[in-house]
Amino acid sequence: MTARLDPMWENALAPLPWMDRAACLPPLDPEIWFRVGGKGGASMDINDKARAICSWCPVKSECLEYALADRSIEGVWAGTTTRERRRMRTERKAAGDE
């Protein structure tokens, strides 16, 4: 039987060494990093919880670069939302950094 990746990592090609040190690992609920509702309300609470955990994560910078490199990744990574990372990519491209 093949081990199944935690749902948080399903979009990842393969876990990288830094992921073993991430603050978001189980037993935390992976759904903390993904919107479950529409705009506002519960989804904003989810983002706030995820951002709080990400704020002290020892691999936040690696996580952000990983999420910026993979445009298919959804949810909160390194304390940033999908929309924020899209904006960051646009800004980097405009600055010639991408």
mmCIF file of N, CA, C and O in Angstrom:
data_model
loop_
_atom_site.group_PDB
_atom_site.id
_atom_site.type_symbol
_atom_site.label_atom_id
_atom_site.label_comp_id
_atom_site.label_asym_id
_atom_site.label_seq_id
_atom_site.Cartn_x
_atom_site.Cartn_y
_atom_site.Cartn_z
ATOM 1 N N MET A 1 0.840 -1.176 0.000
ATOM 2 C CA MET A 1 0.000 0.000 0.000
ATOM 3 C C MET A 1 0.886 1.241 0.000
ATOM 4 O O MET A 1 1.845 1.333 0.738
ATOM 5 N N THR A 2 0.577 2.187 -0.848
ATOM 6 C CA THR A 2 1.339 3.422 -0.946
ATOM 7 C C THR A 2 0.825 4.431 0.068
ATOM 8 O O THR A 2 -0.379 4.596 0.221
ATOM 9 N N ALA A 3 1.762 5.096 0.746
ATOM 10 C CA ALA A 3 1.367 6.128 1.703
ATOM 11 C C ALA A 3 0.752 7.304 0.947
ATOM 12 O O ALA A 3 1.234 7.692 -0.109
ATOM 13 N N ARG A 4 -0.315 7.840 1.471
ATOM 14 C CA ARG A 4 -0.992 8.973 0.848
ATOM 15 C C ARG A 4 -0.536 10.244 1.531
ATOM 16 O O ARG A 4 -0.469 10.318 2.743
ATOM 17 N N LEU A 5 -0.237 11.261 0.732
ATOM 18 C CA LEU A 5 0.159 12.549 1.280
ATOM 19 C C LEU A 5 -1.001 13.190 2.016
ATOM 20 O O LEU A 5 -2.153 13.006 1.646
ATOM 21 N N ASP A 6 -0.676 13.937 3.031
ATOM 22 C CA ASP A 6 -1.667 14.733 3.733
ATOM 23 C C ASP A 6 -2.331 15.641 2.701
ATOM 24 O O ASP A 6 -1.677 16.109 1.772
ATOM 25 N N PRO A 7 -3.639 15.926 2.800
ATOM 26 C CA PRO A 7 -4.322 16.761 1.803
ATOM 27 C C PRO A 7 -3.647 18.109 1.565
ATOM 28 O O PRO A 7 -3.698 18.648 0.472
ATOM 29 N N MET A 8 -2.987 18.640 2.571
ATOM 30 C CA MET A 8 -2.325 19.929 2.400
ATOM 31 C C MET A 8 -1.244 19.863 1.325
ATOM 32 O O MET A 8 -0.969 20.831 0.647
ATOM 33 N N TRP A 9 -0.629 18.706 1.181
ATOM 34 C CA TRP A 9 0.499 18.572 0.255
ATOM 35 C C TRP A 9 0.111 17.919 -1.061
ATOM 36 O O TRP A 9 0.970 17.607 -1.876
ATOM 37 N N GLU A 10 -1.166 17.687 -1.321
ATOM 38 C CA GLU A 10 -1.569 16.965 -2.517
ATOM 39 C C GLU A 10 -1.071 17.593 -3.812
ATOM 40 O O GLU A 10 -0.765 16.894 -4.753
ATOM 41 N N ASN A 11 -0.998 18.916 -3.891
ATOM 42 C CA ASN A 11 -0.537 19.564 -5.110
ATOM 43 C C ASN A 11 0.979 19.514 -5.265
ATOM 44 O O ASN A 11 1.505 19.766 -6.330
ATOM 45 N N ALA A 12 1.659 19.210 -4.200
ATOM 46 C CA ALA A 12 3.122 19.180 -4.237
ATOM 47 C C ALA A 12 3.576 17.930 -4.987
ATOM 48 O O ALA A 12 2.994 16.865 -4.868
ATOM 49 N N LEU A 13 4.622 18.076 -5.781
ATOM 50 C CA LEU A 13 5.153 16.929 -6.507
ATOM 51 C C LEU A 13 5.747 15.913 -5.543
ATOM 52 O O LEU A 13 5.531 14.736 -5.658
ATOM 53 N N ALA A 14 6.524 16.366 -4.607
ATOM 54 C CA ALA A 14 7.111 15.503 -3.587
ATOM 55 C C ALA A 14 7.495 16.383 -2.410
ATOM 56 O O ALA A 14 7.950 17.512 -2.605
ATOM 57 N N PRO A 15 7.309 15.893 -1.197
ATOM 58 C CA PRO A 15 7.713 16.692 -0.044
ATOM 59 C C PRO A 15 9.217 16.991 -0.100
ATOM 60 O O PRO A 15 10.017 16.147 -0.466
ATOM 61 N N LEU A 16 9.560 18.197 0.239
ATOM 62 C CA LEU A 16 10.951 18.613 0.252
ATOM 63 C C LEU A 16 11.459 18.594 1.691
ATOM 64 O O LEU A 16 10.659 18.678 2.634
ATOM 65 N N PRO A 17 12.778 18.498 1.904
ATOM 66 C CA PRO A 17 13.312 18.399 3.269
ATOM 67 C C PRO A 17 12.825 19.492 4.223
ATOM 68 O O PRO A 17 12.546 19.207 5.381
ATOM 69 N N TRP A 18 12.682 20.719 3.751
ATOM 70 C CA TRP A 18 12.248 21.788 4.637
ATOM 71 C C TRP A 18 10.827 21.578 5.143
ATOM 72 O O TRP A 18 10.456 22.063 6.203
ATOM 73 N N MET A 19 10.030 20.831 4.393
ATOM 74 C CA MET A 19 8.638 20.606 4.792
ATOM 75 C C MET A 19 8.524 19.844 6.107
ATOM 76 O O MET A 19 7.539 19.980 6.824
ATOM 77 N N ASP A 20 9.537 19.059 6.433
ATOM 78 C CA ASP A 20 9.528 18.317 7.689
ATOM 79 C C ASP A 20 9.625 19.231 8.907
ATOM 80 O O ASP A 20 9.366 18.802 10.023
ATOM 81 N N ARG A 21 10.027 20.475 8.704
ATOM 82 C CA ARG A 21 10.178 21.423 9.815
ATOM 83 C C ARG A 21 9.061 22.464 9.825
ATOM 84 O O ARG A 21 9.093 23.401 10.621
ATOM 85 N N ALA A 22 8.077 22.320 8.969
ATOM 86 C CA ALA A 22 7.000 23.303 8.858
ATOM 87 C C ALA A 22 6.089 23.280 10.081
ATOM 88 O O ALA A 22 5.842 22.230 10.669
ATOM 89 N N ALA A 23 5.597 24.438 10.443
ATOM 90 C CA ALA A 23 4.700 24.572 11.595
ATOM 91 C C ALA A 23 3.310 24.010 11.315
ATOM 92 O O ALA A 23 2.534 23.808 12.233
ATOM 93 N N CYS A 24 2.994 23.738 10.068
ATOM 94 C CA CYS A 24 1.648 23.319 9.680
ATOM 95 C C CYS A 24 1.457 21.810 9.623
ATOM 96 O O CYS A 24 0.413 21.337 9.188
ATOM 97 N N LEU A 25 2.420 21.068 10.068
ATOM 98 C CA LEU A 25 2.316 19.613 9.987
ATOM 99 C C LEU A 25 1.273 19.064 10.950
ATOM 100 O O LEU A 25 0.933 19.699 11.940
ATOM 101 N N PRO A 26 0.768 17.856 10.665
ATOM 102 C CA PRO A 26 -0.154 17.218 11.609
ATOM 103 C C PRO A 26 0.508 17.139 12.983
ATOM 104 O O PRO A 26 1.729 17.052 13.050
ATOM 105 N N PRO A 27 -0.248 17.243 14.019
ATOM 106 C CA PRO A 27 -1.673 16.972 14.116
ATOM 107 C C PRO A 27 -2.580 18.163 13.784
ATOM 108 O O PRO A 27 -3.789 18.061 13.947
ATOM 109 N N LEU A 28 -2.026 19.274 13.323
ATOM 110 C CA LEU A 28 -2.885 20.397 12.937
ATOM 111 C C LEU A 28 -3.776 19.987 11.779
ATOM 112 O O LEU A 28 -3.374 19.219 10.901
ATOM 113 N N ASP A 29 -4.974 20.513 11.757
ATOM 114 C CA ASP A 29 -5.948 20.213 10.710
ATOM 115 C C ASP A 29 -5.546 20.926 9.425
ATOM 116 O O ASP A 29 -5.455 22.148 9.393
ATOM 117 N N PRO A 30 -5.284 20.207 8.336
ATOM 118 C CA PRO A 30 -4.885 20.821 7.065
ATOM 119 C C PRO A 30 -5.903 21.827 6.534
ATOM 120 O O PRO A 30 -5.564 22.731 5.784
ATOM 121 N N GLU A 31 -7.170 21.684 6.929
ATOM 122 C CA GLU A 31 -8.198 22.594 6.434
ATOM 123 C C GLU A 31 -8.005 24.024 6.939
ATOM 124 O O GLU A 31 -8.619 24.943 6.407
ATOM 125 N N ILE A 32 -7.144 24.215 7.928
ATOM 126 C CA ILE A 32 -6.855 25.562 8.423
ATOM 127 C C ILE A 32 -6.301 26.435 7.294
ATOM 128 O O ILE A 32 -6.522 27.633 7.265
ATOM 129 N N TRP A 33 -5.601 25.831 6.352
ATOM 130 C CA TRP A 33 -4.930 26.578 5.294
ATOM 131 C C TRP A 33 -5.757 26.721 4.019
ATOM 132 O O TRP A 33 -5.275 27.248 3.025
ATOM 133 N N PHE A 34 -6.998 26.276 4.056
ATOM 134 C CA PHE A 34 -7.833 26.341 2.862
ATOM 135 C C PHE A 34 -9.185 26.940 3.193
ATOM 136 O O PHE A 34 -9.783 26.613 4.218
ATOM 137 N N ARG A 35 -9.695 27.793 2.299
ATOM 138 C CA ARG A 35 -11.011 28.404 2.499
ATOM 139 C C ARG A 35 -12.084 27.334 2.402
ATOM 140 O O ARG A 35 -12.069 26.535 1.480
ATOM 141 N N VAL A 36 -12.986 27.364 3.345
ATOM 142 C CA VAL A 36 -14.078 26.403 3.308
ATOM 143 C C VAL A 36 -15.408 27.077 3.041
ATOM 144 O O VAL A 36 -16.380 26.426 2.735
ATOM 145 N N GLY A 37 -15.443 28.396 3.147
ATOM 146 C CA GLY A 37 -16.682 29.132 2.924
ATOM 147 C C GLY A 37 -16.505 30.129 1.812
ATOM 148 O O GLY A 37 -15.492 30.156 1.137
ATOM 149 N N GLY A 38 -17.501 30.968 1.663
ATOM 150 C CA GLY A 38 -17.427 32.021 0.662
ATOM 151 C C GLY A 38 -16.597 33.177 1.177
ATOM 152 O O GLY A 38 -15.743 33.016 2.026
ATOM 153 N N LYS A 39 -16.876 34.372 0.679
ATOM 154 C CA LYS A 39 -16.124 35.554 1.089
ATOM 155 C C LYS A 39 -16.478 35.925 2.523
ATOM 156 O O LYS A 39 -17.624 35.824 2.936
ATOM 157 N N GLY A 40 -15.449 36.362 3.269
ATOM 158 C CA GLY A 40 -15.674 36.823 4.634
ATOM 159 C C GLY A 40 -16.027 35.685 5.573
ATOM 160 O O GLY A 40 -15.822 34.523 5.296
ATOM 161 N N GLY A 41 -16.557 36.023 6.715
ATOM 162 C CA GLY A 41 -17.036 35.046 7.684
ATOM 163 C C GLY A 41 -16.017 34.002 8.067
ATOM 164 O O GLY A 41 -14.895 34.312 8.419
ATOM 165 N N ALA A 42 -16.417 32.750 7.982
ATOM 166 C CA ALA A 42 -15.571 31.640 8.413
ATOM 167 C C ALA A 42 -14.257 31.592 7.658
ATOM 168 O O ALA A 42 -13.220 31.275 8.224
ATOM 169 N N SER A 43 -14.266 31.907 6.380
ATOM 170 C CA SER A 43 -13.030 31.822 5.602
ATOM 171 C C SER A 43 -11.999 32.825 6.103
ATOM 172 O O SER A 43 -10.805 32.561 6.074
ATOM 173 N N MET A 44 -12.437 33.982 6.572
ATOM 174 C CA MET A 44 -11.495 34.960 7.107
ATOM 175 C C MET A 44 -10.897 34.442 8.410
ATOM 176 O O MET A 44 -9.720 34.625 8.669
ATOM 177 N N ASP A 45 -11.696 33.749 9.235
ATOM 178 C CA ASP A 45 -11.173 33.147 10.456
ATOM 179 C C ASP A 45 -10.110 32.115 10.121
ATOM 180 O O ASP A 45 -9.090 32.019 10.783
ATOM 181 N N ILE A 46 -10.365 31.340 9.080
ATOM 182 C CA ILE A 46 -9.405 30.327 8.632
ATOM 183 C C ILE A 46 -8.093 31.011 8.237
ATOM 184 O O ILE A 46 -7.026 30.598 8.666
ATOM 185 N N ASN A 47 -8.166 32.058 7.414
ATOM 186 C CA ASN A 47 -6.950 32.759 7.007
ATOM 187 C C ASN A 47 -6.204 33.320 8.210
ATOM 188 O O ASN A 47 -4.983 33.269 8.260
ATOM 189 N N ASP A 48 -6.923 33.873 9.181
ATOM 190 C CA ASP A 48 -6.282 34.433 10.366
ATOM 191 C C ASP A 48 -5.550 33.365 11.164
ATOM 192 O O ASP A 48 -4.439 33.586 11.630
ATOM 193 N N LYS A 49 -6.156 32.196 11.328
ATOM 194 C CA LYS A 49 -5.508 31.096 12.049
ATOM 195 C C LYS A 49 -4.252 30.648 11.310
ATOM 196 O O LYS A 49 -3.204 30.442 11.913
ATOM 197 N N ALA A 50 -4.384 30.480 10.013
ATOM 198 C CA ALA A 50 -3.239 30.038 9.208
ATOM 199 C C ALA A 50 -2.114 31.058 9.274
ATOM 200 O O ALA A 50 -0.948 30.701 9.467
ATOM 201 N N ARG A 51 -2.432 32.328 9.128
ATOM 202 C CA ARG A 51 -1.409 33.375 9.180
ATOM 203 C C ARG A 51 -0.710 33.407 10.533
ATOM 204 O O ARG A 51 0.499 33.622 10.609
ATOM 205 N N ALA A 52 -1.465 33.186 11.609
ATOM 206 C CA ALA A 52 -0.867 33.187 12.948
ATOM 207 C C ALA A 52 0.157 32.059 13.082
ATOM 208 O O ALA A 52 1.250 32.263 13.611
ATOM 209 N N ILE A 53 -0.182 30.892 12.576
ATOM 210 C CA ILE A 53 0.746 29.761 12.640
ATOM 211 C C ILE A 53 1.941 30.007 11.720
ATOM 212 O O ILE A 53 3.090 29.793 12.100
ATOM 213 N N CYS A 54 1.681 30.490 10.522
ATOM 214 C CA CYS A 54 2.759 30.764 9.570
ATOM 215 C C CYS A 54 3.719 31.836 10.085
ATOM 216 O O CYS A 54 4.903 31.818 9.754
ATOM 217 N N SER A 55 3.225 32.746 10.888
ATOM 218 C CA SER A 55 4.059 33.870 11.342
ATOM 219 C C SER A 55 5.274 33.410 12.125
ATOM 220 O O SER A 55 6.303 34.086 12.117
ATOM 221 N N TRP A 56 5.204 32.280 12.787
ATOM 222 C CA TRP A 56 6.355 31.807 13.559
ATOM 223 C C TRP A 56 6.998 30.555 12.959
ATOM 224 O O TRP A 56 7.869 29.947 13.570
ATOM 225 N N CYS A 57 6.609 30.187 11.764
ATOM 226 C CA CYS A 57 7.143 28.985 11.123
ATOM 227 C C CYS A 57 8.616 29.168 10.759
ATOM 228 O O CYS A 57 8.993 30.170 10.155
ATOM 229 N N PRO A 58 9.460 28.188 11.083
ATOM 230 C CA PRO A 58 10.887 28.300 10.781
ATOM 231 C C PRO A 58 11.242 28.189 9.301
ATOM 232 O O PRO A 58 12.357 28.515 8.907
ATOM 233 N N VAL A 59 10.296 27.744 8.479
ATOM 234 C CA VAL A 59 10.580 27.583 7.051
ATOM 235 C C VAL A 59 9.679 28.460 6.189
ATOM 236 O O VAL A 59 9.400 28.149 5.028
ATOM 237 N N LYS A 60 9.243 29.575 6.741
ATOM 238 C CA LYS A 60 8.312 30.462 6.046
ATOM 239 C C LYS A 60 8.860 30.934 4.699
ATOM 240 O O LYS A 60 8.149 30.948 3.698
ATOM 241 N N SER A 61 10.127 31.305 4.642
ATOM 242 C CA SER A 61 10.679 31.814 3.375
ATOM 243 C C SER A 61 10.752 30.708 2.315
ATOM 244 O O SER A 61 10.439 30.954 1.145
ATOM 245 N N GLU A 62 11.130 29.496 2.708
ATOM 246 C CA GLU A 62 11.167 28.387 1.754
ATOM 247 C C GLU A 62 9.762 28.074 1.251
ATOM 248 O O GLU A 62 9.538 27.814 0.067
ATOM 249 N N CYS A 63 8.805 28.116 2.165
ATOM 250 C CA CYS A 63 7.411 27.845 1.826
ATOM 251 C C CYS A 63 6.887 28.880 0.820
ATOM 252 O O CYS A 63 6.232 28.530 -0.158
ATOM 253 N N LEU A 64 7.200 30.143 1.066
ATOM 254 C CA LEU A 64 6.746 31.199 0.161
ATOM 255 C C LEU A 64 7.335 31.009 -1.237
ATOM 256 O O LEU A 64 6.617 31.076 -2.237
ATOM 257 N N GLU A 65 8.622 30.750 -1.320
ATOM 258 C CA GLU A 65 9.248 30.562 -2.633
ATOM 259 C C GLU A 65 8.666 29.350 -3.351
ATOM 260 O O GLU A 65 8.447 29.383 -4.561
ATOM 261 N N TYR A 66 8.393 28.310 -2.604
ATOM 262 C CA TYR A 66 7.785 27.111 -3.182
ATOM 263 C C TYR A 66 6.399 27.428 -3.750
ATOM 264 O O TYR A 66 6.072 27.053 -4.870
ATOM 265 N N ALA A 67 5.596 28.131 -2.953
ATOM 266 C CA ALA A 67 4.240 28.475 -3.383
ATOM 267 C C ALA A 67 4.252 29.456 -4.551
ATOM 268 O O ALA A 67 3.384 29.397 -5.417
ATOM 269 N N LEU A 68 5.220 30.352 -4.591
ATOM 270 C CA LEU A 68 5.319 31.284 -5.711
ATOM 271 C C LEU A 68 5.732 30.559 -6.991
ATOM 272 O O LEU A 68 5.292 30.914 -8.088
ATOM 273 N N ALA A 69 6.552 29.542 -6.860
ATOM 274 C CA ALA A 69 7.038 28.799 -8.022
ATOM 275 C C ALA A 69 5.956 27.905 -8.629
ATOM 276 O O ALA A 69 5.947 27.672 -9.832
ATOM 277 N N ASP A 70 5.048 27.410 -7.799
ATOM 278 C CA ASP A 70 4.001 26.511 -8.281
ATOM 279 C C ASP A 70 2.675 27.257 -8.316
ATOM 280 O O ASP A 70 2.012 27.432 -7.313
ATOM 281 N N ARG A 71 2.291 27.698 -9.489
ATOM 282 C CA ARG A 71 1.082 28.513 -9.648
ATOM 283 C C ARG A 71 -0.204 27.742 -9.345
ATOM 284 O O ARG A 71 -1.260 28.344 -9.178
ATOM 285 N N SER A 72 -0.148 26.422 -9.270
ATOM 286 C CA SER A 72 -1.357 25.636 -9.021
ATOM 287 C C SER A 72 -1.692 25.502 -7.539
ATOM 288 O O SER A 72 -2.770 25.040 -7.192
ATOM 289 N N ILE A 73 -0.789 25.918 -6.675
ATOM 290 C CA ILE A 73 -1.015 25.781 -5.234
ATOM 291 C C ILE A 73 -2.073 26.766 -4.766
ATOM 292 O O ILE A 73 -2.005 27.953 -5.045
ATOM 293 N N GLU A 74 -3.053 26.243 -4.056
ATOM 294 C CA GLU A 74 -4.137 27.056 -3.498
ATOM 295 C C GLU A 74 -3.979 27.121 -1.987
ATOM 296 O O GLU A 74 -3.229 26.355 -1.390
ATOM 297 N N GLY A 75 -4.716 28.024 -1.365
ATOM 298 C CA GLY A 75 -4.728 28.114 0.087
ATOM 299 C C GLY A 75 -3.650 29.051 0.623
ATOM 300 O O GLY A 75 -2.989 29.761 -0.127
ATOM 301 N N VAL A 76 -3.515 29.045 1.935
ATOM 302 C CA VAL A 76 -2.531 29.897 2.609
ATOM 303 C C VAL A 76 -1.221 29.139 2.720
ATOM 304 O O VAL A 76 -1.162 28.041 3.260
ATOM 305 N N TRP A 77 -0.173 29.737 2.182
ATOM 306 C CA TRP A 77 1.193 29.209 2.273
ATOM 307 C C TRP A 77 2.066 30.373 2.709
ATOM 308 O O TRP A 77 1.966 31.474 2.157
ATOM 309 N N ALA A 78 2.903 30.154 3.694
ATOM 310 C CA ALA A 78 3.801 31.189 4.215
ATOM 311 C C ALA A 78 3.026 32.438 4.632
ATOM 312 O O ALA A 78 3.513 33.552 4.510
ATOM 313 N N GLY A 79 1.815 32.245 5.074
ATOM 314 C CA GLY A 79 1.006 33.370 5.522
ATOM 315 C C GLY A 79 0.415 34.208 4.411
ATOM 316 O O GLY A 79 -0.126 35.276 4.654
ATOM 317 N N THR A 80 0.499 33.736 3.166
ATOM 318 C CA THR A 80 -0.047 34.483 2.033
ATOM 319 C C THR A 80 -1.176 33.691 1.382
ATOM 320 O O THR A 80 -1.139 32.465 1.341
ATOM 321 N N THR A 81 -2.152 34.405 0.867
ATOM 322 C CA THR A 81 -3.259 33.756 0.167
ATOM 323 C C THR A 81 -2.891 33.579 -1.308
ATOM 324 O O THR A 81 -1.918 34.160 -1.800
ATOM 325 N N THR A 82 -3.699 32.812 -1.995
ATOM 326 C CA THR A 82 -3.500 32.597 -3.431
ATOM 327 C C THR A 82 -3.490 33.940 -4.163
ATOM 328 O O THR A 82 -2.630 34.186 -5.012
ATOM 329 N N ARG A 83 -4.413 34.808 -3.829
ATOM 330 C CA ARG A 83 -4.510 36.121 -4.464
ATOM 331 C C ARG A 83 -3.258 36.973 -4.179
ATOM 332 O O ARG A 83 -2.730 37.623 -5.074
ATOM 333 N N GLU A 84 -2.794 36.939 -2.949
ATOM 334 C CA GLU A 84 -1.591 37.713 -2.603
ATOM 335 C C GLU A 84 -0.365 37.207 -3.361
ATOM 336 O O GLU A 84 0.453 38.004 -3.834
ATOM 337 N N ARG A 85 -0.245 35.898 -3.498
ATOM 338 C CA ARG A 85 0.896 35.351 -4.240
ATOM 339 C C ARG A 85 0.807 35.699 -5.717
ATOM 340 O O ARG A 85 1.824 35.974 -6.362
ATOM 341 N N ARG A 86 -0.392 35.713 -6.260
ATOM 342 C CA ARG A 86 -0.572 36.119 -7.663
ATOM 343 C C ARG A 86 -0.057 37.548 -7.850
ATOM 344 O O ARG A 86 0.653 37.847 -8.797
ATOM 345 N N ARG A 87 -0.426 38.418 -6.918
ATOM 346 C CA ARG A 87 0.028 39.816 -6.964
ATOM 347 C C ARG A 87 1.559 39.892 -6.819
ATOM 348 O O ARG A 87 2.213 40.649 -7.529
ATOM 349 N N MET A 88 2.116 39.081 -5.936
ATOM 350 C CA MET A 88 3.571 39.077 -5.751
ATOM 351 C C MET A 88 4.288 38.647 -7.028
ATOM 352 O O MET A 88 5.316 39.222 -7.401
ATOM 353 N N ARG A 89 3.746 37.625 -7.710
ATOM 354 C CA ARG A 89 4.356 37.181 -8.971
ATOM 355 C C ARG A 89 4.333 38.305 -10.005
ATOM 356 O O ARG A 89 5.315 38.525 -10.710
ATOM 357 N N THR A 90 3.211 38.990 -10.082
ATOM 358 C CA THR A 90 3.068 40.106 -11.023
ATOM 359 C C THR A 90 4.083 41.196 -10.701
ATOM 360 O O THR A 90 4.744 41.726 -11.599
ATOM 361 N N GLU A 91 4.225 41.528 -9.430
ATOM 362 C CA GLU A 91 5.177 42.562 -9.016
ATOM 363 C C GLU A 91 6.611 42.147 -9.304
ATOM 364 O O GLU A 91 7.423 42.946 -9.765
ATOM 365 N N ARG A 92 6.930 40.881 -9.040
ATOM 366 C CA ARG A 92 8.286 40.388 -9.331
ATOM 367 C C ARG A 92 8.583 40.435 -10.832
ATOM 368 O O ARG A 92 9.671 40.803 -11.243
ATOM 369 N N LYS A 93 7.585 40.031 -11.604
ATOM 370 C CA LYS A 93 7.770 40.041 -13.060
ATOM 371 C C LYS A 93 7.998 41.461 -13.562
ATOM 372 O O LYS A 93 8.877 41.722 -14.385
ATOM 373 N N ALA A 94 7.211 42.402 -13.055
ATOM 374 C CA ALA A 94 7.346 43.804 -13.452
ATOM 375 C C ALA A 94 8.713 44.369 -13.048
ATOM 376 O O ALA A 94 9.280 45.189 -13.756
ATOM 377 N N ALA A 95 9.239 43.864 -11.931
ATOM 378 C CA ALA A 95 10.539 44.327 -11.445
ATOM 379 C C ALA A 95 11.699 43.580 -12.124
ATOM 380 O O ALA A 95 12.866 43.892 -11.890
ATOM 381 N N GLY A 96 11.353 42.575 -12.933
ATOM 382 C CA GLY A 96 12.382 41.808 -13.622
ATOM 383 C C GLY A 96 12.999 40.726 -12.770
ATOM 384 O O GLY A 96 14.048 40.194 -13.097
ATOM 385 N N ASP A 97 12.350 40.384 -11.650
ATOM 386 C CA ASP A 97 12.889 39.372 -10.745
ATOM 387 C C ASP A 97 12.423 37.971 -11.074
ATOM 388 O O ASP A 97 12.828 37.022 -10.454
ATOM 389 N N GLU A 98 11.552 37.828 -12.048
ATOM 390 C CA GLU A 98 11.040 36.483 -12.365
ATOM 391 C C GLU A 98 11.426 36.092 -13.755
ATOM 392 O O GLU A 98 11.537 36.824 -14.669
#
